[in-house]
mmCIF file of C-alpha atoms in Angstrom:
data_model
loop_
_atom_site.group_PDB
_atom_site.id
_atom_site.type_symbol
_atom_site.label_atom_id
_atom_site.label_comp_id
_atom_site.label_asym_id
_atom_site.label_seq_id
_atom_site.Cartn_x
_atom_site.Cartn_y
_atom_site.Cartn_z
ATOM 1 C CA MET A 1 17.631 -33.787 17.187
ATOM 2 C CA THR A 2 15.294 -31.850 14.497
ATOM 3 C CA ILE A 3 16.857 -28.659 12.985
ATOM 4 C CA ILE A 4 14.032 -26.786 14.821
ATOM 5 C CA SER A 5 14.213 -28.207 18.296
ATOM 6 C CA ALA A 6 17.972 -27.548 18.040
ATOM 7 C CA MET A 7 17.665 -23.763 17.175
ATOM 8 C CA LYS A 8 17.825 -21.382 20.085
ATOM 9 C CA LYS A 9 14.649 -19.848 20.853
ATOM 10 C CA ILE A 10 14.432 -16.043 22.221
ATOM 11 C CA GLU A 11 13.057 -15.861 25.921
ATOM 12 C CA LYS A 12 9.773 -14.073 25.872
ATOM 13 C CA GLY A 13 10.408 -10.177 26.272
ATOM 14 C CA PHE A 14 9.555 -6.820 25.226
ATOM 15 C CA GLY A 15 11.027 -6.537 21.846
ATOM 16 C CA SER A 16 7.846 -6.423 19.512
ATOM 17 C CA ASP A 17 4.274 -7.720 19.384
ATOM 18 C CA ASN A 18 5.554 -9.347 16.349
ATOM 19 C CA PHE A 19 7.574 -11.734 18.193
ATOM 20 C CA SER A 20 4.451 -13.465 19.582
ATOM 21 C CA GLY A 21 2.856 -16.425 18.324
ATOM 22 C CA ILE A 22 -0.721 -16.842 17.230
ATOM 23 C CA LEU A 23 -3.944 -16.636 19.148
ATOM 24 C CA PRO A 24 -5.300 -20.111 19.298
ATOM 25 C CA GLU A 25 -8.575 -19.044 17.981
ATOM 26 C CA VAL A 26 -6.964 -17.905 14.742
ATOM 27 C CA MET A 27 -4.554 -21.134 14.412
ATOM 28 C CA GLN A 28 -8.212 -22.924 14.850
ATOM 29 C CA ALA A 29 -9.515 -21.014 11.853
ATOM 30 C CA LEU A 30 -6.711 -21.553 9.662
ATOM 31 C CA SER A 31 -6.942 -25.342 10.339
ATOM 32 C CA GLU A 32 -10.991 -25.119 9.589
ATOM 33 C CA ALA A 33 -10.018 -23.341 6.360
ATOM 34 C CA ASN A 34 -7.539 -26.009 5.282
ATOM 35 C CA GLN A 35 -10.173 -28.403 4.287
ATOM 36 C CA GLY A 36 -10.507 -29.468 0.816
ATOM 37 C CA HIS A 37 -10.234 -27.099 -2.343
ATOM 38 C CA VAL A 38 -11.417 -23.637 -2.569
ATOM 39 C CA HIS A 39 -11.035 -21.297 -5.416
ATOM 40 C CA GLY A 40 -7.729 -19.049 -5.021
ATOM 41 C CA TYR A 41 -7.254 -15.298 -5.297
ATOM 42 C CA GLY A 42 -10.262 -14.059 -3.380
ATOM 43 C CA ASP A 43 -13.085 -15.772 -5.134
ATOM 44 C CA ASP A 44 -14.190 -17.646 -2.043
ATOM 45 C CA GLU A 45 -16.602 -17.612 0.648
ATOM 46 C CA TYR A 46 -13.888 -17.110 3.592
ATOM 47 C CA THR A 47 -13.027 -13.747 1.501
ATOM 48 C CA GLN A 48 -16.720 -12.960 1.351
ATOM 49 C CA LYS A 49 -17.215 -13.305 4.854
ATOM 50 C CA ALA A 50 -14.452 -11.362 6.048
ATOM 51 C CA THR A 51 -14.820 -8.689 3.751
ATOM 52 C CA ALA A 52 -18.565 -8.366 5.172
ATOM 53 C CA ASP A 53 -17.310 -8.640 8.792
ATOM 54 C CA ILE A 54 -14.919 -5.688 8.428
ATOM 55 C CA ARG A 55 -17.569 -3.690 6.767
ATOM 56 C CA ALA A 56 -19.739 -4.185 9.837
ATOM 57 C CA VAL A 57 -17.095 -3.229 12.363
ATOM 58 C CA LEU A 58 -16.346 -0.110 10.497
ATOM 59 C CA ASP A 59 -19.906 0.527 9.399
ATOM 60 C CA ALA A 60 -18.853 1.049 5.893
ATOM 61 C CA PRO A 61 -21.119 -1.329 3.835
ATOM 62 C CA GLN A 62 -19.485 0.062 0.641
ATOM 63 C CA ALA A 63 -16.021 -0.013 1.392
ATOM 64 C CA GLU A 64 -13.626 -1.863 -1.019
ATOM 65 C CA ILE A 65 -11.706 -4.418 0.989
ATOM 66 C CA LEU A 66 -8.420 -5.764 -0.439
ATOM 67 C CA PHE A 67 -6.534 -8.634 1.845
ATOM 68 C CA VAL A 68 -2.708 -8.216 1.630
ATOM 69 C CA PHE A 69 0.392 -10.112 2.936
ATOM 70 C CA ASN A 70 2.111 -7.609 5.419
ATOM 71 C CA GLY A 71 2.225 -4.028 6.678
ATOM 72 C CA THR A 72 4.596 -2.518 4.394
ATOM 73 C CA GLY A 73 2.166 -4.074 1.125
ATOM 74 C CA ALA A 74 -0.782 -2.393 2.853
ATOM 75 C CA ASN A 75 0.574 1.093 2.898
ATOM 76 C CA ALA A 76 2.223 0.844 -0.567
ATOM 77 C CA LEU A 77 -1.050 -0.391 -1.889
ATOM 78 C CA SER A 78 -3.141 2.468 -0.041
ATOM 79 C CA LEU A 79 -0.774 5.109 -1.073
ATOM 80 C CA SER A 80 -0.715 3.830 -4.607
ATOM 81 C CA LEU A 81 -4.272 4.252 -5.020
ATOM 82 C CA ALA A 82 -4.081 7.892 -3.395
ATOM 83 C CA ALA A 83 -1.202 9.368 -5.256
ATOM 84 C CA HIS A 84 0.872 9.895 -8.440
ATOM 85 C CA SER A 85 4.623 10.139 -8.890
ATOM 86 C CA TYR A 86 4.446 14.017 -8.955
ATOM 87 C CA HIS A 87 2.418 13.886 -5.380
ATOM 88 C CA ALA A 88 3.548 13.897 -2.120
ATOM 89 C CA VAL A 89 2.508 12.428 1.391
ATOM 90 C CA ILE A 90 2.911 14.418 4.360
ATOM 91 C CA CYS A 91 3.686 12.201 7.750
ATOM 92 C CA PRO A 92 5.444 12.276 10.953
ATOM 93 C CA ALA A 93 9.240 11.951 10.727
ATOM 94 C CA THR A 94 8.772 9.033 13.099
ATOM 95 C CA ALA A 95 6.064 7.416 10.666
ATOM 96 C CA HIS A 96 6.614 3.635 9.770
ATOM 97 C CA ILE A 97 6.513 4.774 5.921
ATOM 98 C CA ALA A 98 9.273 6.972 6.371
ATOM 99 C CA VAL A 99 11.586 5.374 8.863
ATOM 100 C CA ASP A 100 10.955 1.278 8.340
ATOM 101 C CA GLU A 101 9.972 0.223 5.202
ATOM 102 C CA CYS A 102 13.180 0.688 3.110
ATOM 103 C CA GLY A 103 11.954 3.300 0.773
ATOM 104 C CA ALA A 104 8.965 1.247 -0.252
ATOM 105 C CA ILE A 105 6.695 4.197 -1.092
ATOM 106 C CA GLU A 106 9.253 6.080 -3.062
ATOM 107 C CA ARG A 107 10.139 3.037 -5.072
ATOM 108 C CA GLN A 108 6.717 1.413 -5.229
ATOM 109 C CA VAL A 109 4.589 4.733 -5.736
ATOM 110 C CA GLY A 110 7.415 6.949 -6.920
ATOM 111 C CA CYS A 111 6.088 9.933 -4.546
ATOM 112 C CA ARG A 112 7.845 12.027 -2.391
ATOM 113 C CA LEU A 113 7.642 11.946 1.480
ATOM 114 C CA PHE A 114 7.569 15.238 3.551
ATOM 115 C CA THR A 115 8.228 14.173 7.028
ATOM 116 C CA VAL A 116 7.434 16.277 10.100
ATOM 117 C CA PRO A 117 8.809 16.521 13.313
ATOM 118 C CA THR A 118 6.132 15.969 15.863
ATOM 119 C CA GLU A 119 6.140 16.128 19.882
ATOM 120 C CA GLN A 120 4.282 12.781 20.228
ATOM 121 C CA GLY A 121 4.239 11.142 16.753
ATOM 122 C CA LYS A 122 0.930 13.035 16.025
ATOM 123 C CA LEU A 123 0.334 15.278 13.186
ATOM 124 C CA THR A 124 -1.532 18.806 13.647
ATOM 125 C CA VAL A 125 -2.946 21.164 10.944
ATOM 126 C CA ASP A 126 -0.539 23.679 12.063
ATOM 127 C CA GLU A 127 2.783 21.709 11.528
ATOM 128 C CA ILE A 128 1.194 20.707 7.830
ATOM 129 C CA GLU A 129 -0.146 23.925 7.015
ATOM 130 C CA ALA A 130 3.243 25.482 5.796
ATOM 131 C CA ILE A 131 4.382 22.555 3.776
ATOM 132 C CA VAL A 132 0.830 22.691 1.698
ATOM 133 C CA ARG A 133 1.083 26.459 1.326
ATOM 134 C CA GLU A 134 4.614 26.405 0.295
ATOM 135 C CA GLN A 135 4.229 23.479 -2.250
ATOM 136 C CA ARG A 136 0.550 24.083 -3.622
ATOM 137 C CA ASP A 137 0.348 24.639 -7.285
ATOM 138 C CA ASP A 138 3.996 25.215 -7.839
ATOM 139 C CA GLN A 139 4.667 23.279 -10.981
ATOM 140 C CA HIS A 140 8.401 22.904 -9.953
ATOM 141 C CA ARG A 141 7.387 21.276 -6.783
ATOM 142 C CA SER A 142 5.974 17.907 -5.765
ATOM 143 C CA GLN A 143 2.215 18.652 -4.750
ATOM 144 C CA PRO A 144 0.635 17.471 -1.458
ATOM 145 C CA ARG A 145 -1.887 14.837 -2.093
ATOM 146 C CA VAL A 146 -2.254 12.602 1.347
ATOM 147 C CA ILE A 147 -1.947 13.112 4.819
ATOM 148 C CA SER A 148 -0.507 9.855 6.757
ATOM 149 C CA ILE A 149 -1.103 8.975 10.026
ATOM 150 C CA SER A 150 -0.514 5.733 12.366
ATOM 151 C CA GLN A 151 -3.047 4.800 14.922
ATOM 152 C CA CYS A 152 -1.395 4.134 17.216
ATOM 153 C CA THR A 153 1.662 6.353 16.339
ATOM 154 C CA GLU A 154 5.378 4.782 16.491
ATOM 155 C CA LEU A 155 5.679 6.347 19.534
ATOM 156 C CA GLY A 156 2.522 4.672 21.327
ATOM 157 C CA THR A 157 0.376 7.471 21.457
ATOM 158 C CA VAL A 158 -3.495 7.749 19.929
ATOM 159 C CA TYR A 159 -5.073 10.129 18.114
ATOM 160 C CA THR A 160 -8.746 11.003 19.266
ATOM 161 C CA PRO A 161 -11.714 10.970 16.988
ATOM 162 C CA ASP A 162 -11.722 14.925 16.972
ATOM 163 C CA GLU A 163 -8.077 14.982 16.192
ATOM 164 C CA VAL A 164 -8.827 12.498 13.155
ATOM 165 C CA ARG A 165 -11.687 14.393 11.920
ATOM 166 C CA THR A 166 -9.708 17.854 12.004
ATOM 167 C CA LEU A 167 -7.128 16.415 9.842
ATOM 168 C CA ALA A 168 -9.504 15.065 7.569
ATOM 169 C CA ASP A 169 -11.652 18.147 7.240
ATOM 170 C CA TYR A 170 -8.175 20.045 6.435
ATOM 171 C CA ALA A 171 -7.239 17.455 3.869
ATOM 172 C CA HIS A 172 -10.601 17.587 2.107
ATOM 173 C CA ALA A 173 -10.668 21.227 2.233
ATOM 174 C CA HIS A 174 -7.292 21.350 0.324
ATOM 175 C CA GLY A 175 -8.100 18.648 -2.366
ATOM 176 C CA MET A 176 -6.162 15.915 -0.258
ATOM 177 C CA LEU A 177 -6.479 12.579 1.264
ATOM 178 C CA LEU A 178 -6.329 11.182 4.603
ATOM 179 C CA HIS A 179 -4.463 7.768 5.038
ATOM 180 C CA MET A 180 -4.295 5.888 8.434
ATOM 181 C CA ASP A 181 -1.762 3.447 8.728
ATOM 182 C CA GLY A 182 -3.374 1.039 11.409
ATOM 183 C CA ALA A 183 -0.707 -1.710 11.965
ATOM 184 C CA ARG A 184 -2.233 -1.627 15.562
ATOM 185 C CA LEU A 185 -5.503 -0.323 15.126
ATOM 186 C CA ALA A 186 -6.900 -2.887 17.857
ATOM 187 C CA ASN A 187 -4.645 -1.184 20.317
ATOM 188 C CA ALA A 188 -5.910 1.885 19.578
ATOM 189 C CA THR A 189 -9.288 1.050 19.314
ATOM 190 C CA ALA A 190 -9.114 -0.566 22.929
ATOM 191 C CA SER A 191 -7.374 2.550 24.298
ATOM 192 C CA LEU A 192 -10.076 4.948 23.121
ATOM 193 C CA GLY A 193 -12.824 2.430 24.232
ATOM 194 C CA CYS A 194 -15.177 3.589 21.261
ATOM 195 C CA ALA A 195 -16.417 1.770 17.934
ATOM 196 C CA PRO A 196 -13.856 2.084 15.646
ATOM 197 C CA HIS A 197 -15.822 3.743 13.148
ATOM 198 C CA SER A 198 -16.042 6.636 15.098
ATOM 199 C CA PHE A 199 -12.447 7.540 14.516
ATOM 200 C CA ILE A 200 -12.399 6.070 11.009
ATOM 201 C CA THR A 201 -15.514 6.110 8.744
ATOM 202 C CA ASP A 202 -17.183 8.927 10.580
ATOM 203 C CA ALA A 203 -13.893 11.091 11.063
ATOM 204 C CA GLY A 204 -13.257 11.076 7.201
ATOM 205 C CA VAL A 205 -10.511 8.674 6.718
ATOM 206 C CA ASP A 206 -10.284 7.802 3.125
ATOM 207 C CA ILE A 207 -8.124 4.829 3.146
ATOM 208 C CA LEU A 208 -7.083 2.461 6.026
ATOM 209 C CA SER A 209 -4.275 -0.036 6.446
ATOM 210 C CA PHE A 210 -5.973 -2.594 8.947
ATOM 211 C CA GLY A 211 -3.135 -4.515 10.640
ATOM 212 C CA GLY A 212 -3.380 -8.294 11.968
ATOM 213 C CA THR A 213 0.026 -9.917 12.498
ATOM 214 C CA LYS A 214 0.836 -7.460 15.540
ATOM 215 C CA ASN A 215 -2.485 -8.570 17.489
ATOM 216 C CA GLY A 216 -2.251 -12.470 16.793
ATOM 217 C CA MET A 217 -2.397 -13.120 13.349
ATOM 218 C CA MET A 218 -0.060 -15.612 11.365
ATOM 219 C CA ILE A 219 0.344 -13.366 8.520
ATOM 220 C CA GLY A 220 -2.202 -10.949 6.337
ATOM 221 C CA GLU A 221 -3.359 -7.278 6.555
ATOM 222 C CA ALA A 222 -6.296 -5.408 4.783
ATOM 223 C CA VAL A 223 -6.374 -2.421 2.801
ATOM 224 C CA VAL A 224 -9.749 -0.697 3.326
ATOM 225 C CA VAL A 225 -10.669 1.744 0.566
ATOM 226 C CA LEU A 226 -13.564 4.008 2.627
ATOM 227 C CA ASN A 227 -13.390 6.786 -0.579
ATOM 228 C CA PRO A 228 -14.755 5.414 -3.677
ATOM 229 C CA GLN A 229 -13.261 8.027 -5.911
ATOM 230 C CA VAL A 230 -9.733 6.188 -5.046
ATOM 231 C CA ALA A 231 -10.775 2.967 -5.486
ATOM 232 C CA ALA A 232 -10.405 2.473 -9.288
ATOM 233 C CA ASP A 233 -8.235 0.099 -10.510
ATOM 234 C CA ALA A 234 -7.493 -1.262 -7.048
ATOM 235 C CA LEU A 235 -7.564 -4.723 -7.890
ATOM 236 C CA PHE A 236 -4.817 -4.574 -10.645
ATOM 237 C CA LYS A 237 -2.561 -2.667 -8.162
ATOM 238 C CA ARG A 238 -2.600 -5.025 -5.764
ATOM 239 C CA LYS A 239 -1.750 -7.721 -8.152
ATOM 240 C CA GLN A 240 1.133 -5.519 -9.509
ATOM 241 C CA LEU A 241 2.469 -5.020 -6.399
ATOM 242 C CA THR A 242 2.716 -8.623 -5.572
ATOM 243 C CA GLN A 243 0.128 -8.470 -2.658
ATOM 244 C CA LEU A 244 -2.326 -10.833 -4.126
ATOM 245 C CA ALA A 245 -2.517 -14.226 -2.134
ATOM 246 C CA SER A 246 -3.140 -17.134 -4.112
ATOM 247 C CA LYS A 247 -4.651 -19.274 -1.228
ATOM 248 C CA HIS A 248 -6.501 -16.056 -0.365
ATOM 249 C CA ARG A 249 -8.910 -17.954 2.072
ATOM 250 C CA PHE A 250 -6.190 -18.403 4.646
ATOM 251 C CA ILE A 251 -5.539 -14.462 5.158
ATOM 252 C CA ALA A 252 -9.461 -13.981 5.277
ATOM 253 C CA ALA A 253 -10.288 -16.537 7.906
ATOM 254 C CA GLN A 254 -7.861 -15.075 10.109
ATOM 255 C CA PHE A 255 -9.761 -11.722 10.153
ATOM 256 C CA SER A 256 -13.176 -13.298 10.493
ATOM 257 C CA ALA A 257 -11.450 -15.337 13.627
ATOM 258 C CA MET A 258 -10.148 -12.038 15.078
ATOM 259 C CA LEU A 259 -13.457 -10.027 14.706
ATOM 260 C CA HIS A 260 -15.644 -12.906 15.919
ATOM 261 C CA ASP A 261 -16.962 -11.903 19.423
ATOM 262 C CA GLY A 262 -14.444 -9.239 20.035
ATOM 263 C CA LEU A 263 -11.593 -11.263 20.068
ATOM 264 C CA TRP A 264 -9.257 -8.683 18.290
ATOM 265 C CA LEU A 265 -10.362 -6.037 21.067
ATOM 266 C CA ARG A 266 -9.819 -8.588 23.952
ATOM 267 C CA SER A 267 -6.398 -9.186 22.776
ATOM 268 C CA ALA A 268 -5.270 -5.838 22.473
ATOM 269 C CA ALA A 269 -6.763 -4.514 25.542
ATOM 270 C CA HIS A 270 -4.635 -7.211 27.280
ATOM 271 C CA ALA A 271 -1.655 -6.189 25.832
ATOM 272 C CA ASN A 272 -2.473 -2.284 26.558
ATOM 273 C CA ALA A 273 -3.101 -3.360 30.163
ATOM 274 C CA MET A 274 0.327 -4.833 30.444
ATOM 275 C CA ALA A 275 1.936 -1.771 29.042
ATOM 276 C CA HIS A 276 0.181 0.295 31.759
ATOM 277 C CA ARG A 277 1.316 -2.175 34.246
ATOM 278 C CA LEU A 278 4.984 -1.594 33.299
ATOM 279 C CA SER A 279 4.685 2.102 32.826
ATOM 280 C CA GLU A 280 3.055 2.466 36.408
ATOM 281 C CA GLY A 281 5.766 0.341 37.927
ATOM 282 C CA LEU A 282 8.431 2.420 36.491
ATOM 283 C CA GLN A 283 7.276 5.183 37.714
ATOM 284 C CA LYS A 284 6.198 4.148 41.353
ATOM 285 C CA ARG A 285 8.909 1.697 41.943
ATOM 286 C CA LEU A 286 11.977 3.465 40.175
ATOM 287 C CA GLY A 287 10.556 7.008 39.654
ATOM 288 C CA ILE A 288 11.191 6.960 36.189
ATOM 289 C CA THR A 289 8.872 8.892 33.830
ATOM 290 C CA PRO A 290 7.906 7.440 30.492
ATOM 291 C CA SER A 291 9.503 9.207 27.160
ATOM 292 C CA TYR A 292 5.730 9.609 26.080
ATOM 293 C CA PRO A 293 2.446 8.871 27.498
ATOM 294 C CA THR A 294 1.729 5.176 27.591
ATOM 295 C CA GLN A 295 -1.571 5.212 25.577
ATOM 296 C CA ALA A 296 -1.687 1.473 23.951
ATOM 297 C CA ASN A 297 1.138 -1.065 24.343
ATOM 298 C CA ALA A 298 4.273 0.359 23.900
ATOM 299 C CA VAL A 299 6.466 2.120 26.774
ATOM 300 C CA PHE A 300 9.336 4.411 26.108
ATOM 301 C CA ALA A 301 11.667 5.443 28.815
ATOM 302 C CA GLU A 302 15.252 6.776 29.000
ATOM 303 C CA LEU A 303 17.779 4.527 31.119
ATOM 304 C CA PRO A 304 21.310 4.876 32.032
ATOM 305 C CA GLU A 305 23.476 3.645 29.327
ATOM 306 C CA ALA A 306 25.257 0.940 31.301
ATOM 307 C CA TRP A 307 21.792 -0.736 32.234
ATOM 308 C CA ILE A 308 21.211 -1.508 28.624
ATOM 309 C CA ALA A 309 23.197 -4.112 27.353
ATOM 310 C CA PRO A 310 22.630 -6.375 30.277
ATOM 311 C CA LEU A 311 19.239 -5.691 30.470
ATOM 312 C CA GLN A 312 18.765 -7.091 27.026
ATOM 313 C CA GLU A 313 20.711 -10.024 27.612
ATOM 314 C CA HIS A 314 18.182 -10.622 30.542
ATOM 315 C CA CYS A 315 15.084 -9.937 28.645
ATOM 316 C CA PHE A 316 15.252 -8.598 24.723
ATOM 317 C CA PHE A 317 14.082 -5.099 23.693
ATOM 318 C CA TYR A 318 15.205 -2.410 20.997
ATOM 319 C CA VAL A 319 17.004 0.795 21.682
ATOM 320 C CA TRP A 320 14.563 3.009 20.278
ATOM 321 C CA GLU A 321 16.900 6.502 20.181
ATOM 322 C CA ALA A 322 20.552 5.478 21.048
ATOM 323 C CA SER A 323 21.902 9.073 21.417
ATOM 324 C CA LYS A 324 19.343 9.663 24.365
ATOM 325 C CA HIS A 325 19.739 6.228 25.634
ATOM 326 C CA VAL A 326 15.876 5.865 25.276
ATOM 327 C CA VAL A 327 14.373 2.290 24.788
ATOM 328 C CA ARG A 328 11.197 0.626 23.569
ATOM 329 C CA TRP A 329 9.208 -2.011 25.519
ATOM 330 C CA VAL A 330 6.173 -3.777 23.884
ATOM 331 C CA CYS A 331 3.690 -5.645 25.258
ATOM 332 C CA SER A 332 1.727 -8.438 23.332
ATOM 333 C CA TYR A 333 -1.571 -10.479 23.627
ATOM 334 C CA ASP A 334 0.163 -13.084 25.814
ATOM 335 C CA THR A 335 2.270 -10.945 28.088
ATOM 336 C CA THR A 336 1.549 -11.937 31.431
ATOM 337 C CA GLU A 337 1.571 -9.852 34.681
ATOM 338 C CA ALA A 338 4.278 -11.916 36.093
ATOM 339 C CA GLU A 339 6.548 -11.257 33.152
ATOM 340 C CA VAL A 340 6.054 -7.581 33.534
ATOM 341 C CA ASP A 341 6.681 -7.707 37.498
ATOM 342 C CA ALA A 342 9.920 -9.802 36.950
ATOM 343 C CA PHE A 343 11.090 -7.229 34.531
ATOM 344 C CA LEU A 344 10.546 -4.509 37.024
ATOM 345 C CA ASP A 345 12.359 -6.464 39.703
ATOM 346 C CA GLU A 346 15.088 -6.567 37.321
ATOM 347 C CA LEU A 347 15.145 -3.001 36.346
ATOM 348 C CA GLU A 348 14.694 -2.285 40.392
ATOM 349 C CA ARG A 349 17.987 -4.156 41.140
ATOM 350 C CA TYR A 350 20.058 -1.816 38.486
ATOM 351 C CA HIS A 351 18.050 0.811 40.245
ATOM 352 C CA ARG A 352 19.332 -0.007 43.624
ATOM 353 C CA LYS A 353 23.021 -0.530 42.510
ATOM 354 C CA GLU A 354 23.356 3.072 41.372
ATOM 355 C CA LYS A 355 22.173 4.224 44.968
#
């Protein structure tokens, strides 16, 4: 028996869209790219094509595109282009850069994060204004330079184009920039049902972290610099942050495969649909209202504490907020209706026990 076959595999569940495998089309693109010798570090036709593909889908023909390994690297590079060490980034208290990146922004960029409590993971101008007013032009304080939002948010909610535009307008009026962490950008786009440029390029986003791995890629994200004023030295900063791939073609080829014929949106739309099926089943079959609106591929709900550990044994998922017994279920491109329904059956079994 091989080492790999002897390893225990986790049954498919709702832990994360990072748990799923690679889309067949993406695997095929990797295989096709794995032919012969190709120049490294981005000096290749695969990178040129993927760059053109991203520019086209975002309607941003002049955007600087920098491919990187992962989401933390994408955010670190994005914010290193936008901020100096004496600057501050304003973000929701639940933001990935504040909670799940092990202080990477503070370490790699050196700036401060101002975290803002929010109702549903979404920032508003009203929540930002007090921070900007208190900090601005005081030489003793970190200067607000960037507003960072996630699309989708960590709570599974989605900003509308108007909401993004309002934040961008406020940022620009106050000499600031807007960064969008798009780790689940495909899910947000599928949820909104509009062209991505309507809530990115047209809405005034300056820098975008364009996610791929949560939507069926093996590895890789892209930093999209839409504001040319902050693109200077981007190539050197990417290298210094250890985010320049030598065999660059294998990241680029995946993006072209994802963007070809709308694959990235079809896979995301399916994941979203499975989350909505789960959310609706919770309400209809168990009378459980999700903790936050189900707008993309994540469902949050408060459960009786006694249910959680046994359910995790049956089908793995994460506890989101332990003090309130709020859990998170995430659907992927390969989640099936049968799997959602089977999990709802298991939840209903616990529900009947309590009656």
